[in-house]
Amino acid sequence: GAMKDSPVSAFVSLYEEAEEHLPIEDGTHHLAFDSSPLYQSLKRVGARYNEGELIGEGGMKEVFRAYDKKTERSVALARPKQGGAPDTYDAFLREAHITARLEHPNIIKLFDMGIDAEQRPFFTMEFKCGLSLRAILSKLGKGELISEYPYERRLSSFLRVCEAMSYAHSRHVLHLDLKPENIQVGTFGEVQLCDW
């Protein structure tokens, strides 16, 4: 009994347990526990995105806040509206391709593209907490948010939009729909152009 509880027997027990986990001939392991929880979690992900609330829509697309189960973060997921003709899908995907090519801190970042279960294309982008410039201007017009958006901050936001447009033009890309609804102002002062 005393030997069984000794430190030596504890090491022997650990050694025997480790031997059970050594690779067998086909290269697999006998694991009694999950030694790679992040890897195993990633393997178990089925559909990557959990769709959430509708956060915006345009002429041919809708944008949802979605949860990316692989990266464990919220993203903005865009897809053509239900009933849209498949011959419009390329125009939708062109926006994703343009966004992917524009790498600038004041231009929204593209994360992923694909085809969903209903055979509609989609793409995902950064999801930023904040307001569109349209919402901010509307609130300022009602006398709200004045202390949060003083003249200097509004001017700084405008200059960031100009910098993003200058960069896009240097890459031979025109926005074609620049308006306050397509400018997102984040909680921490980020200014990003969307809907290319």
Short mmCIF file of N, CA and C in Angstrom, two decimals:
data_model
loop_
_atom_site.label_atom_id
_atom_site.label_comp_id
_atom_site.label_asym_id
_atom_site.label_seq_id
_atom_site.Cartn_x
_atom_site.Cartn_y
_atom_site.Cartn_z
N GLY A 1 0.80 -1.20 0.00
CA GLY A 1 0.00 0.00 0.00
C GLY A 1 0.83 1.24 0.00
N ALA A 2 1.96 1.26 0.82
CA ALA A 2 2.79 2.45 0.92
C ALA A 2 3.50 2.73 -0.39
N MET A 3 3.96 1.66 -1.06
CA MET A 3 4.66 1.83 -2.34
C MET A 3 3.74 2.40 -3.40
N LYS A 4 2.49 2.01 -3.37
CA LYS A 4 1.52 2.45 -4.37
C LYS A 4 1.34 3.95 -4.34
N ASP A 5 1.43 4.57 -3.16
CA ASP A 5 1.21 6.00 -3.02
C ASP A 5 2.50 6.80 -3.07
N SER A 6 3.64 6.15 -3.32
CA SER A 6 4.93 6.85 -3.31
C SER A 6 5.07 7.70 -4.57
N PRO A 7 5.99 8.72 -4.52
CA PRO A 7 6.24 9.55 -5.71
C PRO A 7 6.69 8.72 -6.90
N VAL A 8 7.47 7.64 -6.64
CA VAL A 8 7.96 6.80 -7.75
C VAL A 8 6.78 6.16 -8.46
N SER A 9 5.82 5.62 -7.70
CA SER A 9 4.68 4.97 -8.34
C SER A 9 3.83 5.98 -9.11
N ALA A 10 3.80 7.24 -8.64
CA ALA A 10 3.06 8.28 -9.37
C ALA A 10 3.70 8.52 -10.73
N PHE A 11 5.05 8.55 -10.76
CA PHE A 11 5.75 8.74 -12.04
C PHE A 11 5.55 7.54 -12.97
N VAL A 12 5.56 6.34 -12.41
CA VAL A 12 5.34 5.14 -13.21
C VAL A 12 3.95 5.20 -13.83
N SER A 13 2.98 5.61 -13.03
CA SER A 13 1.61 5.72 -13.50
C SER A 13 1.51 6.73 -14.66
N LEU A 14 2.19 7.89 -14.48
CA LEU A 14 2.18 8.90 -15.56
C LEU A 14 2.85 8.38 -16.81
N TYR A 15 3.95 7.62 -16.65
CA TYR A 15 4.66 7.06 -17.79
C TYR A 15 3.77 6.08 -18.55
N GLU A 16 3.08 5.22 -17.79
CA GLU A 16 2.18 4.25 -18.43
C GLU A 16 1.05 4.95 -19.16
N GLU A 17 0.53 6.03 -18.56
CA GLU A 17 -0.54 6.79 -19.20
C GLU A 17 -0.03 7.44 -20.49
N ALA A 18 1.21 7.98 -20.44
CA ALA A 18 1.78 8.62 -21.63
C ALA A 18 1.99 7.61 -22.74
N GLU A 19 2.41 6.38 -22.38
CA GLU A 19 2.62 5.35 -23.38
C GLU A 19 1.35 5.05 -24.14
N GLU A 20 0.22 5.12 -23.43
CA GLU A 20 -1.07 4.85 -24.08
C GLU A 20 -1.37 5.87 -25.17
N HIS A 21 -0.76 7.07 -25.06
CA HIS A 21 -1.04 8.15 -26.01
C HIS A 21 -0.03 8.23 -27.15
N LEU A 22 0.94 7.30 -27.15
CA LEU A 22 1.92 7.32 -28.23
C LEU A 22 1.25 6.97 -29.55
N PRO A 23 1.80 7.45 -30.69
CA PRO A 23 1.19 7.13 -31.98
C PRO A 23 1.23 5.63 -32.23
N ILE A 24 0.18 5.12 -32.83
CA ILE A 24 0.19 3.73 -33.26
C ILE A 24 0.63 3.71 -34.71
N GLU A 25 0.66 2.55 -35.35
CA GLU A 25 1.26 2.42 -36.67
C GLU A 25 0.67 3.34 -37.72
N ASP A 26 -0.63 3.63 -37.67
CA ASP A 26 -1.23 4.46 -38.71
C ASP A 26 -1.05 5.96 -38.43
N GLY A 27 -0.29 6.30 -37.39
CA GLY A 27 0.00 7.70 -37.10
C GLY A 27 -1.02 8.38 -36.21
N THR A 28 -2.10 7.71 -35.85
CA THR A 28 -3.10 8.32 -34.98
C THR A 28 -2.69 8.14 -33.53
N HIS A 29 -3.42 8.78 -32.63
CA HIS A 29 -3.12 8.71 -31.20
C HIS A 29 -4.32 8.17 -30.46
N HIS A 30 -4.06 7.52 -29.35
CA HIS A 30 -5.13 7.14 -28.43
C HIS A 30 -5.20 8.24 -27.38
N LEU A 31 -6.03 9.23 -27.58
CA LEU A 31 -6.11 10.33 -26.62
C LEU A 31 -7.34 10.17 -25.74
N ALA A 32 -7.08 10.09 -24.44
CA ALA A 32 -8.19 10.01 -23.51
C ALA A 32 -8.74 11.39 -23.22
N PHE A 33 -7.98 12.45 -23.62
CA PHE A 33 -8.40 13.81 -23.38
C PHE A 33 -8.14 14.61 -24.66
N ASP A 34 -8.75 15.75 -24.77
CA ASP A 34 -8.61 16.58 -25.95
C ASP A 34 -7.39 17.48 -25.77
N SER A 35 -6.27 17.11 -26.41
CA SER A 35 -5.03 17.87 -26.21
C SER A 35 -4.95 19.09 -27.11
N SER A 36 -5.85 19.23 -28.07
CA SER A 36 -5.85 20.39 -28.98
C SER A 36 -7.26 20.96 -29.08
N PRO A 37 -7.76 21.60 -28.01
CA PRO A 37 -9.16 22.03 -28.01
C PRO A 37 -9.50 23.03 -29.11
N LEU A 38 -8.59 23.97 -29.43
CA LEU A 38 -8.90 24.93 -30.49
C LEU A 38 -8.97 24.24 -31.85
N TYR A 39 -8.04 23.34 -32.11
CA TYR A 39 -8.03 22.58 -33.36
C TYR A 39 -9.29 21.74 -33.49
N GLN A 40 -9.64 21.03 -32.41
CA GLN A 40 -10.83 20.18 -32.44
C GLN A 40 -12.10 21.02 -32.62
N SER A 41 -12.13 22.18 -31.98
CA SER A 41 -13.28 23.08 -32.12
C SER A 41 -13.43 23.54 -33.57
N LEU A 42 -12.32 23.86 -34.20
CA LEU A 42 -12.35 24.29 -35.61
C LEU A 42 -12.83 23.17 -36.52
N LYS A 43 -12.42 21.93 -36.21
CA LYS A 43 -12.86 20.78 -37.02
C LYS A 43 -14.37 20.56 -36.90
N ARG A 44 -14.95 20.91 -35.74
CA ARG A 44 -16.38 20.67 -35.51
C ARG A 44 -17.28 21.73 -36.13
N VAL A 45 -16.70 22.85 -36.56
CA VAL A 45 -17.53 23.92 -37.12
C VAL A 45 -18.18 23.43 -38.41
N GLY A 46 -19.50 23.49 -38.45
CA GLY A 46 -20.22 23.12 -39.67
C GLY A 46 -20.37 24.36 -40.53
N ALA A 47 -21.57 24.93 -40.51
CA ALA A 47 -21.78 26.21 -41.18
C ALA A 47 -20.99 27.25 -40.42
N ARG A 48 -20.19 28.03 -41.13
CA ARG A 48 -19.26 28.94 -40.46
C ARG A 48 -19.95 30.11 -39.77
N TYR A 49 -21.04 30.62 -40.38
CA TYR A 49 -21.64 31.86 -39.88
C TYR A 49 -23.03 31.64 -39.30
N ASN A 50 -23.28 32.22 -38.13
CA ASN A 50 -24.62 32.29 -37.56
C ASN A 50 -25.17 33.67 -37.92
N GLU A 51 -26.22 33.68 -38.71
CA GLU A 51 -26.77 34.95 -39.16
C GLU A 51 -27.52 35.64 -38.03
N GLY A 52 -27.33 36.95 -37.92
CA GLY A 52 -28.00 37.72 -36.89
C GLY A 52 -28.94 38.74 -37.49
N GLU A 53 -28.92 39.93 -36.92
CA GLU A 53 -29.86 40.97 -37.31
C GLU A 53 -29.49 41.64 -38.63
N LEU A 54 -30.50 42.08 -39.34
CA LEU A 54 -30.30 42.87 -40.55
C LEU A 54 -29.82 44.25 -40.12
N ILE A 55 -28.67 44.69 -40.64
CA ILE A 55 -28.13 45.99 -40.23
C ILE A 55 -28.10 46.99 -41.38
N GLY A 56 -28.42 46.56 -42.58
CA GLY A 56 -28.46 47.49 -43.70
C GLY A 56 -28.89 46.81 -44.97
N GLU A 57 -29.40 47.59 -45.90
CA GLU A 57 -29.74 47.04 -47.21
C GLU A 57 -29.67 48.12 -48.26
N GLY A 58 -29.36 47.69 -49.46
CA GLY A 58 -29.28 48.61 -50.59
C GLY A 58 -30.18 48.13 -51.70
N GLY A 59 -29.90 48.57 -52.90
CA GLY A 59 -30.74 48.20 -54.03
C GLY A 59 -30.80 46.71 -54.29
N MET A 60 -29.63 46.06 -54.25
CA MET A 60 -29.63 44.63 -54.59
C MET A 60 -29.08 43.74 -53.49
N LYS A 61 -28.63 44.32 -52.37
CA LYS A 61 -28.06 43.46 -51.34
C LYS A 61 -28.59 43.82 -49.96
N GLU A 62 -28.38 42.87 -49.05
CA GLU A 62 -28.71 43.06 -47.65
C GLU A 62 -27.48 42.71 -46.83
N VAL A 63 -27.31 43.38 -45.70
CA VAL A 63 -26.14 43.16 -44.85
C VAL A 63 -26.62 42.79 -43.45
N PHE A 64 -26.06 41.71 -42.93
CA PHE A 64 -26.43 41.20 -41.61
C PHE A 64 -25.23 41.25 -40.69
N ARG A 65 -25.51 41.43 -39.42
CA ARG A 65 -24.47 41.16 -38.41
C ARG A 65 -24.50 39.65 -38.23
N ALA A 66 -23.35 39.02 -38.37
CA ALA A 66 -23.27 37.56 -38.26
C ALA A 66 -22.14 37.21 -37.30
N TYR A 67 -22.19 35.99 -36.78
CA TYR A 67 -21.13 35.52 -35.89
C TYR A 67 -20.30 34.49 -36.64
N ASP A 68 -19.00 34.73 -36.74
CA ASP A 68 -18.08 33.82 -37.41
C ASP A 68 -17.59 32.82 -36.37
N LYS A 69 -18.03 31.57 -36.50
CA LYS A 69 -17.69 30.56 -35.50
C LYS A 69 -16.23 30.12 -35.58
N LYS A 70 -15.60 30.32 -36.72
CA LYS A 70 -14.19 29.95 -36.84
C LYS A 70 -13.29 30.94 -36.13
N THR A 71 -13.52 32.22 -36.33
CA THR A 71 -12.66 33.22 -35.71
C THR A 71 -13.27 33.79 -34.43
N GLU A 72 -14.49 33.37 -34.11
CA GLU A 72 -15.19 33.78 -32.89
C GLU A 72 -15.29 35.30 -32.77
N ARG A 73 -15.86 35.91 -33.82
CA ARG A 73 -16.06 37.37 -33.80
C ARG A 73 -17.28 37.72 -34.64
N SER A 74 -17.79 38.91 -34.42
CA SER A 74 -18.89 39.40 -35.24
C SER A 74 -18.33 39.96 -36.54
N VAL A 75 -19.06 39.71 -37.62
CA VAL A 75 -18.69 40.23 -38.94
C VAL A 75 -19.95 40.79 -39.59
N ALA A 76 -19.75 41.59 -40.62
CA ALA A 76 -20.87 42.02 -41.45
C ALA A 76 -20.92 41.09 -42.65
N LEU A 77 -22.06 40.45 -42.87
CA LEU A 77 -22.23 39.50 -43.97
C LEU A 77 -23.18 40.09 -44.99
N ALA A 78 -22.70 40.25 -46.22
CA ALA A 78 -23.52 40.79 -47.30
C ALA A 78 -23.88 39.69 -48.28
N ARG A 79 -25.10 39.78 -48.80
CA ARG A 79 -25.52 38.81 -49.83
C ARG A 79 -26.62 39.46 -50.66
N PRO A 80 -26.83 38.97 -51.88
CA PRO A 80 -27.92 39.53 -52.70
C PRO A 80 -29.27 39.28 -52.02
N LYS A 81 -30.20 40.17 -52.27
CA LYS A 81 -31.54 40.00 -51.70
C LYS A 81 -32.19 38.75 -52.27
N GLN A 82 -33.07 38.16 -51.46
CA GLN A 82 -33.83 36.98 -51.88
C GLN A 82 -34.58 37.30 -53.17
N GLY A 83 -34.52 36.40 -54.11
CA GLY A 83 -35.24 36.60 -55.37
C GLY A 83 -34.44 37.35 -56.42
N GLY A 84 -33.21 37.77 -56.05
CA GLY A 84 -32.37 38.45 -57.04
C GLY A 84 -31.97 37.49 -58.14
N ALA A 85 -31.87 38.00 -59.35
CA ALA A 85 -31.53 37.16 -60.50
C ALA A 85 -30.05 36.77 -60.46
N PRO A 86 -29.73 35.50 -60.73
CA PRO A 86 -28.32 35.06 -60.73
C PRO A 86 -27.43 35.86 -61.67
N ASP A 87 -28.01 36.47 -62.72
CA ASP A 87 -27.16 37.24 -63.64
C ASP A 87 -26.70 38.56 -63.03
N THR A 88 -27.19 38.89 -61.82
CA THR A 88 -26.71 40.09 -61.12
C THR A 88 -25.61 39.74 -60.10
N TYR A 89 -25.33 38.45 -59.93
CA TYR A 89 -24.38 38.04 -58.90
C TYR A 89 -22.97 38.57 -59.16
N ASP A 90 -22.59 38.66 -60.44
CA ASP A 90 -21.24 39.14 -60.72
C ASP A 90 -21.07 40.60 -60.31
N ALA A 91 -22.10 41.40 -60.49
CA ALA A 91 -22.03 42.80 -60.06
C ALA A 91 -21.86 42.86 -58.54
N PHE A 92 -22.57 41.99 -57.84
CA PHE A 92 -22.46 41.91 -56.39
C PHE A 92 -21.03 41.51 -55.98
N LEU A 93 -20.50 40.50 -56.65
CA LEU A 93 -19.16 40.01 -56.30
C LEU A 93 -18.06 40.98 -56.70
N ARG A 94 -18.33 41.82 -57.68
CA ARG A 94 -17.34 42.82 -58.08
C ARG A 94 -17.02 43.75 -56.90
N GLU A 95 -18.05 44.09 -56.11
CA GLU A 95 -17.83 44.92 -54.92
C GLU A 95 -16.85 44.25 -53.97
N ALA A 96 -17.01 42.95 -53.77
CA ALA A 96 -16.11 42.22 -52.88
C ALA A 96 -14.69 42.23 -53.42
N HIS A 97 -14.53 42.02 -54.72
CA HIS A 97 -13.20 42.01 -55.32
C HIS A 97 -12.53 43.37 -55.21
N ILE A 98 -13.29 44.43 -55.44
CA ILE A 98 -12.73 45.79 -55.33
C ILE A 98 -12.32 46.06 -53.89
N THR A 99 -13.20 45.73 -52.94
CA THR A 99 -12.90 45.96 -51.52
C THR A 99 -11.64 45.19 -51.10
N ALA A 100 -11.50 43.96 -51.58
CA ALA A 100 -10.35 43.14 -51.22
C ALA A 100 -9.05 43.76 -51.71
N ARG A 101 -9.09 44.45 -52.83
CA ARG A 101 -7.87 45.05 -53.40
C ARG A 101 -7.48 46.37 -52.74
N LEU A 102 -8.41 46.99 -52.03
CA LEU A 102 -8.14 48.29 -51.42
C LEU A 102 -7.72 48.12 -49.97
N GLU A 103 -6.45 48.24 -49.71
CA GLU A 103 -5.94 48.07 -48.35
C GLU A 103 -5.58 49.43 -47.78
N HIS A 104 -6.50 49.97 -47.00
CA HIS A 104 -6.34 51.30 -46.43
C HIS A 104 -7.08 51.34 -45.11
N PRO A 105 -6.55 52.02 -44.09
CA PRO A 105 -7.23 52.03 -42.78
C PRO A 105 -8.62 52.65 -42.80
N ASN A 106 -8.94 53.45 -43.83
CA ASN A 106 -10.26 54.08 -43.89
C ASN A 106 -11.17 53.44 -44.93
N ILE A 107 -10.83 52.21 -45.31
CA ILE A 107 -11.68 51.43 -46.21
C ILE A 107 -11.97 50.10 -45.53
N ILE A 108 -13.23 49.73 -45.48
CA ILE A 108 -13.66 48.52 -44.79
C ILE A 108 -12.89 47.30 -45.33
N LYS A 109 -12.54 46.37 -44.46
CA LYS A 109 -11.75 45.20 -44.86
C LYS A 109 -12.64 44.01 -45.17
N LEU A 110 -12.30 43.32 -46.25
CA LEU A 110 -13.01 42.10 -46.63
C LEU A 110 -12.34 40.91 -45.95
N PHE A 111 -13.16 39.97 -45.44
CA PHE A 111 -12.61 38.78 -44.78
C PHE A 111 -12.76 37.52 -45.63
N ASP A 112 -13.95 37.30 -46.19
CA ASP A 112 -14.25 36.00 -46.78
C ASP A 112 -15.29 36.16 -47.88
N MET A 113 -15.29 35.23 -48.82
CA MET A 113 -16.31 35.17 -49.87
C MET A 113 -16.73 33.71 -50.03
N GLY A 114 -17.94 33.49 -50.48
CA GLY A 114 -18.37 32.12 -50.71
C GLY A 114 -19.76 32.04 -51.30
N ILE A 115 -20.28 30.83 -51.34
CA ILE A 115 -21.63 30.55 -51.84
C ILE A 115 -22.38 29.88 -50.69
N ASP A 116 -23.57 30.39 -50.37
CA ASP A 116 -24.29 29.82 -49.23
C ASP A 116 -25.11 28.60 -49.64
N ALA A 117 -25.85 28.04 -48.69
CA ALA A 117 -26.62 26.82 -48.93
C ALA A 117 -27.72 27.03 -49.98
N GLU A 118 -28.16 28.29 -50.16
CA GLU A 118 -29.18 28.59 -51.17
C GLU A 118 -28.56 28.99 -52.50
N GLN A 119 -27.26 28.73 -52.64
CA GLN A 119 -26.51 29.02 -53.87
C GLN A 119 -26.40 30.50 -54.18
N ARG A 120 -26.52 31.33 -53.14
CA ARG A 120 -26.31 32.77 -53.30
C ARG A 120 -24.89 33.12 -52.86
N PRO A 121 -24.23 34.01 -53.58
CA PRO A 121 -22.90 34.42 -53.12
C PRO A 121 -23.02 35.30 -51.88
N PHE A 122 -21.94 35.35 -51.11
CA PHE A 122 -21.90 36.24 -49.95
C PHE A 122 -20.46 36.67 -49.76
N PHE A 123 -20.29 37.74 -49.01
CA PHE A 123 -18.96 38.08 -48.54
C PHE A 123 -19.08 38.67 -47.14
N THR A 124 -18.00 38.54 -46.38
CA THR A 124 -18.00 39.08 -45.02
C THR A 124 -16.93 40.15 -44.90
N MET A 125 -17.23 41.12 -44.04
CA MET A 125 -16.35 42.27 -43.82
C MET A 125 -16.26 42.55 -42.33
N GLU A 126 -15.40 43.50 -42.00
CA GLU A 126 -15.30 43.97 -40.62
C GLU A 126 -16.68 44.43 -40.15
N PHE A 127 -16.96 44.15 -38.90
CA PHE A 127 -18.15 44.72 -38.28
C PHE A 127 -17.68 45.73 -37.25
N LYS A 128 -18.05 46.97 -37.43
CA LYS A 128 -17.63 48.04 -36.52
C LYS A 128 -18.84 48.55 -35.76
N CYS A 129 -18.71 48.65 -34.45
CA CYS A 129 -19.75 49.30 -33.66
C CYS A 129 -19.65 50.80 -33.90
N GLY A 130 -20.75 51.44 -34.11
CA GLY A 130 -20.75 52.88 -34.34
C GLY A 130 -21.98 53.27 -35.13
N LEU A 131 -21.89 54.39 -35.82
CA LEU A 131 -23.02 54.93 -36.58
C LEU A 131 -22.56 55.31 -37.98
N SER A 132 -23.50 55.32 -38.89
CA SER A 132 -23.17 55.86 -40.22
C SER A 132 -23.08 57.38 -40.09
N LEU A 133 -22.36 57.99 -41.02
CA LEU A 133 -22.27 59.45 -41.01
C LEU A 133 -23.66 60.05 -41.18
N ARG A 134 -24.55 59.39 -41.92
CA ARG A 134 -25.93 59.86 -42.09
C ARG A 134 -26.62 59.95 -40.73
N ALA A 135 -26.49 58.91 -39.91
CA ALA A 135 -27.13 58.91 -38.58
C ALA A 135 -26.55 60.01 -37.69
N ILE A 136 -25.24 60.20 -37.78
CA ILE A 136 -24.60 61.25 -36.97
C ILE A 136 -25.09 62.63 -37.39
N LEU A 137 -25.12 62.88 -38.69
CA LEU A 137 -25.59 64.19 -39.19
C LEU A 137 -27.04 64.43 -38.80
N SER A 138 -27.85 63.39 -38.86
CA SER A 138 -29.25 63.51 -38.48
C SER A 138 -29.38 63.88 -37.00
N LYS A 139 -28.60 63.22 -36.15
CA LYS A 139 -28.65 63.51 -34.72
C LYS A 139 -28.11 64.91 -34.42
N LEU A 140 -27.05 65.31 -35.11
CA LEU A 140 -26.51 66.66 -34.92
C LEU A 140 -27.55 67.71 -35.30
N GLY A 141 -28.31 67.42 -36.37
CA GLY A 141 -29.37 68.34 -36.80
C GLY A 141 -30.46 68.51 -35.75
N LYS A 142 -30.61 67.50 -34.89
CA LYS A 142 -31.61 67.56 -33.81
C LYS A 142 -31.00 68.08 -32.51
N GLY A 143 -29.76 68.52 -32.57
CA GLY A 143 -29.11 69.04 -31.37
C GLY A 143 -28.50 67.97 -30.49
N GLU A 144 -28.40 66.72 -30.99
CA GLU A 144 -27.82 65.62 -30.23
C GLU A 144 -26.36 65.40 -30.66
N LEU A 145 -25.60 64.72 -29.83
CA LEU A 145 -24.21 64.33 -30.11
C LEU A 145 -23.25 65.50 -30.35
N ILE A 146 -23.63 66.69 -30.00
CA ILE A 146 -22.78 67.86 -30.28
C ILE A 146 -21.47 67.78 -29.51
N SER A 147 -21.50 67.36 -28.25
CA SER A 147 -20.25 67.27 -27.48
C SER A 147 -19.39 66.09 -27.97
N GLU A 148 -20.01 65.02 -28.48
CA GLU A 148 -19.26 63.86 -28.98
C GLU A 148 -18.63 64.14 -30.34
N TYR A 149 -19.25 65.02 -31.13
CA TYR A 149 -18.75 65.31 -32.48
C TYR A 149 -18.57 66.82 -32.67
N PRO A 150 -17.60 67.41 -31.97
CA PRO A 150 -17.35 68.84 -32.17
C PRO A 150 -16.79 69.09 -33.57
N TYR A 151 -16.70 70.33 -33.93
CA TYR A 151 -16.26 70.73 -35.28
C TYR A 151 -14.94 70.06 -35.66
N GLU A 152 -13.97 70.02 -34.76
CA GLU A 152 -12.65 69.45 -35.07
C GLU A 152 -12.75 67.97 -35.41
N ARG A 153 -13.58 67.23 -34.69
CA ARG A 153 -13.73 65.80 -34.96
C ARG A 153 -14.44 65.57 -36.29
N ARG A 154 -15.43 66.38 -36.58
CA ARG A 154 -16.13 66.25 -37.87
C ARG A 154 -15.17 66.55 -39.02
N LEU A 155 -14.33 67.57 -38.86
CA LEU A 155 -13.36 67.92 -39.90
C LEU A 155 -12.33 66.80 -40.07
N SER A 156 -11.89 66.21 -38.97
CA SER A 156 -10.95 65.10 -39.02
C SER A 156 -11.56 63.90 -39.76
N SER A 157 -12.83 63.63 -39.50
CA SER A 157 -13.53 62.53 -40.20
C SER A 157 -13.59 62.80 -41.69
N PHE A 158 -13.89 64.04 -42.06
CA PHE A 158 -13.96 64.41 -43.47
C PHE A 158 -12.60 64.21 -44.15
N LEU A 159 -11.52 64.58 -43.47
CA LEU A 159 -10.18 64.42 -44.05
C LEU A 159 -9.85 62.94 -44.25
N ARG A 160 -10.31 62.07 -43.35
CA ARG A 160 -10.07 60.63 -43.51
C ARG A 160 -10.81 60.08 -44.72
N VAL A 161 -12.01 60.59 -44.96
CA VAL A 161 -12.75 60.19 -46.17
C VAL A 161 -11.97 60.63 -47.41
N CYS A 162 -11.45 61.84 -47.38
CA CYS A 162 -10.66 62.35 -48.52
C CYS A 162 -9.42 61.49 -48.74
N GLU A 163 -8.76 61.09 -47.66
CA GLU A 163 -7.56 60.24 -47.79
C GLU A 163 -7.91 58.89 -48.41
N ALA A 164 -9.02 58.31 -47.99
CA ALA A 164 -9.45 57.02 -48.55
C ALA A 164 -9.78 57.17 -50.04
N MET A 165 -10.46 58.25 -50.39
CA MET A 165 -10.81 58.46 -51.80
C MET A 165 -9.55 58.71 -52.64
N SER A 166 -8.62 59.47 -52.09
CA SER A 166 -7.37 59.72 -52.81
C SER A 166 -6.62 58.41 -53.06
N TYR A 167 -6.58 57.57 -52.04
CA TYR A 167 -5.93 56.26 -52.19
C TYR A 167 -6.63 55.42 -53.26
N ALA A 168 -7.96 55.35 -53.19
CA ALA A 168 -8.71 54.55 -54.17
C ALA A 168 -8.45 55.07 -55.58
N HIS A 169 -8.45 56.39 -55.75
CA HIS A 169 -8.21 56.96 -57.08
C HIS A 169 -6.80 56.63 -57.57
N SER A 170 -5.84 56.57 -56.64
CA SER A 170 -4.48 56.20 -57.04
C SER A 170 -4.41 54.75 -57.52
N ARG A 171 -5.39 53.94 -57.11
CA ARG A 171 -5.49 52.54 -57.55
C ARG A 171 -6.47 52.40 -58.72
N HIS A 172 -6.90 53.52 -59.29
CA HIS A 172 -7.83 53.57 -60.44
C HIS A 172 -9.19 52.99 -60.11
N VAL A 173 -9.65 53.25 -58.88
CA VAL A 173 -10.97 52.79 -58.44
C VAL A 173 -11.81 54.01 -58.07
N LEU A 174 -13.03 54.06 -58.63
CA LEU A 174 -13.98 55.10 -58.28
C LEU A 174 -15.06 54.48 -57.40
N HIS A 175 -15.59 55.25 -56.47
CA HIS A 175 -16.61 54.72 -55.57
C HIS A 175 -17.98 54.67 -56.25
N LEU A 176 -18.38 55.74 -56.89
CA LEU A 176 -19.65 55.87 -57.63
C LEU A 176 -20.89 56.00 -56.76
N ASP A 177 -20.76 55.84 -55.44
CA ASP A 177 -21.94 55.99 -54.58
C ASP A 177 -21.51 56.54 -53.22
N LEU A 178 -20.65 57.55 -53.24
CA LEU A 178 -20.16 58.12 -51.99
C LEU A 178 -21.24 59.01 -51.39
N LYS A 179 -21.70 58.64 -50.21
CA LYS A 179 -22.74 59.39 -49.50
C LYS A 179 -22.63 59.07 -48.02
N PRO A 180 -23.22 59.87 -47.16
CA PRO A 180 -23.08 59.64 -45.70
C PRO A 180 -23.50 58.25 -45.23
N GLU A 181 -24.46 57.62 -45.92
CA GLU A 181 -24.89 56.27 -45.53
C GLU A 181 -23.77 55.25 -45.70
N ASN A 182 -22.82 55.52 -46.59
CA ASN A 182 -21.75 54.58 -46.89
C ASN A 182 -20.44 54.92 -46.17
N ILE A 183 -20.54 55.77 -45.17
CA ILE A 183 -19.38 56.12 -44.35
C ILE A 183 -19.70 55.73 -42.92
N GLN A 184 -18.92 54.82 -42.38
CA GLN A 184 -19.14 54.31 -41.03
C GLN A 184 -18.17 54.97 -40.07
N VAL A 185 -18.70 55.51 -38.98
CA VAL A 185 -17.86 56.12 -37.95
C VAL A 185 -17.92 55.23 -36.72
N GLY A 186 -16.78 54.65 -36.36
CA GLY A 186 -16.73 53.69 -35.26
C GLY A 186 -16.74 54.35 -33.90
N THR A 187 -16.98 53.54 -32.90
CA THR A 187 -17.04 53.99 -31.52
C THR A 187 -15.75 54.67 -31.08
N PHE A 188 -14.62 54.23 -31.63
CA PHE A 188 -13.33 54.77 -31.22
C PHE A 188 -12.79 55.79 -32.23
N GLY A 189 -13.68 56.32 -33.06
CA GLY A 189 -13.27 57.37 -33.98
C GLY A 189 -12.83 56.89 -35.35
N GLU A 190 -12.88 55.57 -35.61
CA GLU A 190 -12.51 55.07 -36.93
C GLU A 190 -13.49 55.58 -37.97
N VAL A 191 -13.01 55.88 -39.16
CA VAL A 191 -13.87 56.31 -40.27
C VAL A 191 -13.57 55.38 -41.43
N GLN A 192 -14.59 54.70 -41.92
CA GLN A 192 -14.37 53.73 -43.00
C GLN A 192 -15.44 53.86 -44.08
N LEU A 193 -14.98 53.77 -45.32
CA LEU A 193 -15.89 53.80 -46.46
C LEU A 193 -16.32 52.38 -46.79
N CYS A 194 -17.60 52.22 -47.10
CA CYS A 194 -18.19 50.92 -47.44
C CYS A 194 -18.85 51.00 -48.81
N ASP A 195 -19.39 49.88 -49.25
CA ASP A 195 -20.21 49.80 -50.47
C ASP A 195 -19.49 50.28 -51.71
N TRP A 196 -18.37 49.66 -52.00
CA TRP A 196 -17.60 50.04 -53.19
C TRP A 196 -18.25 49.52 -54.45
#
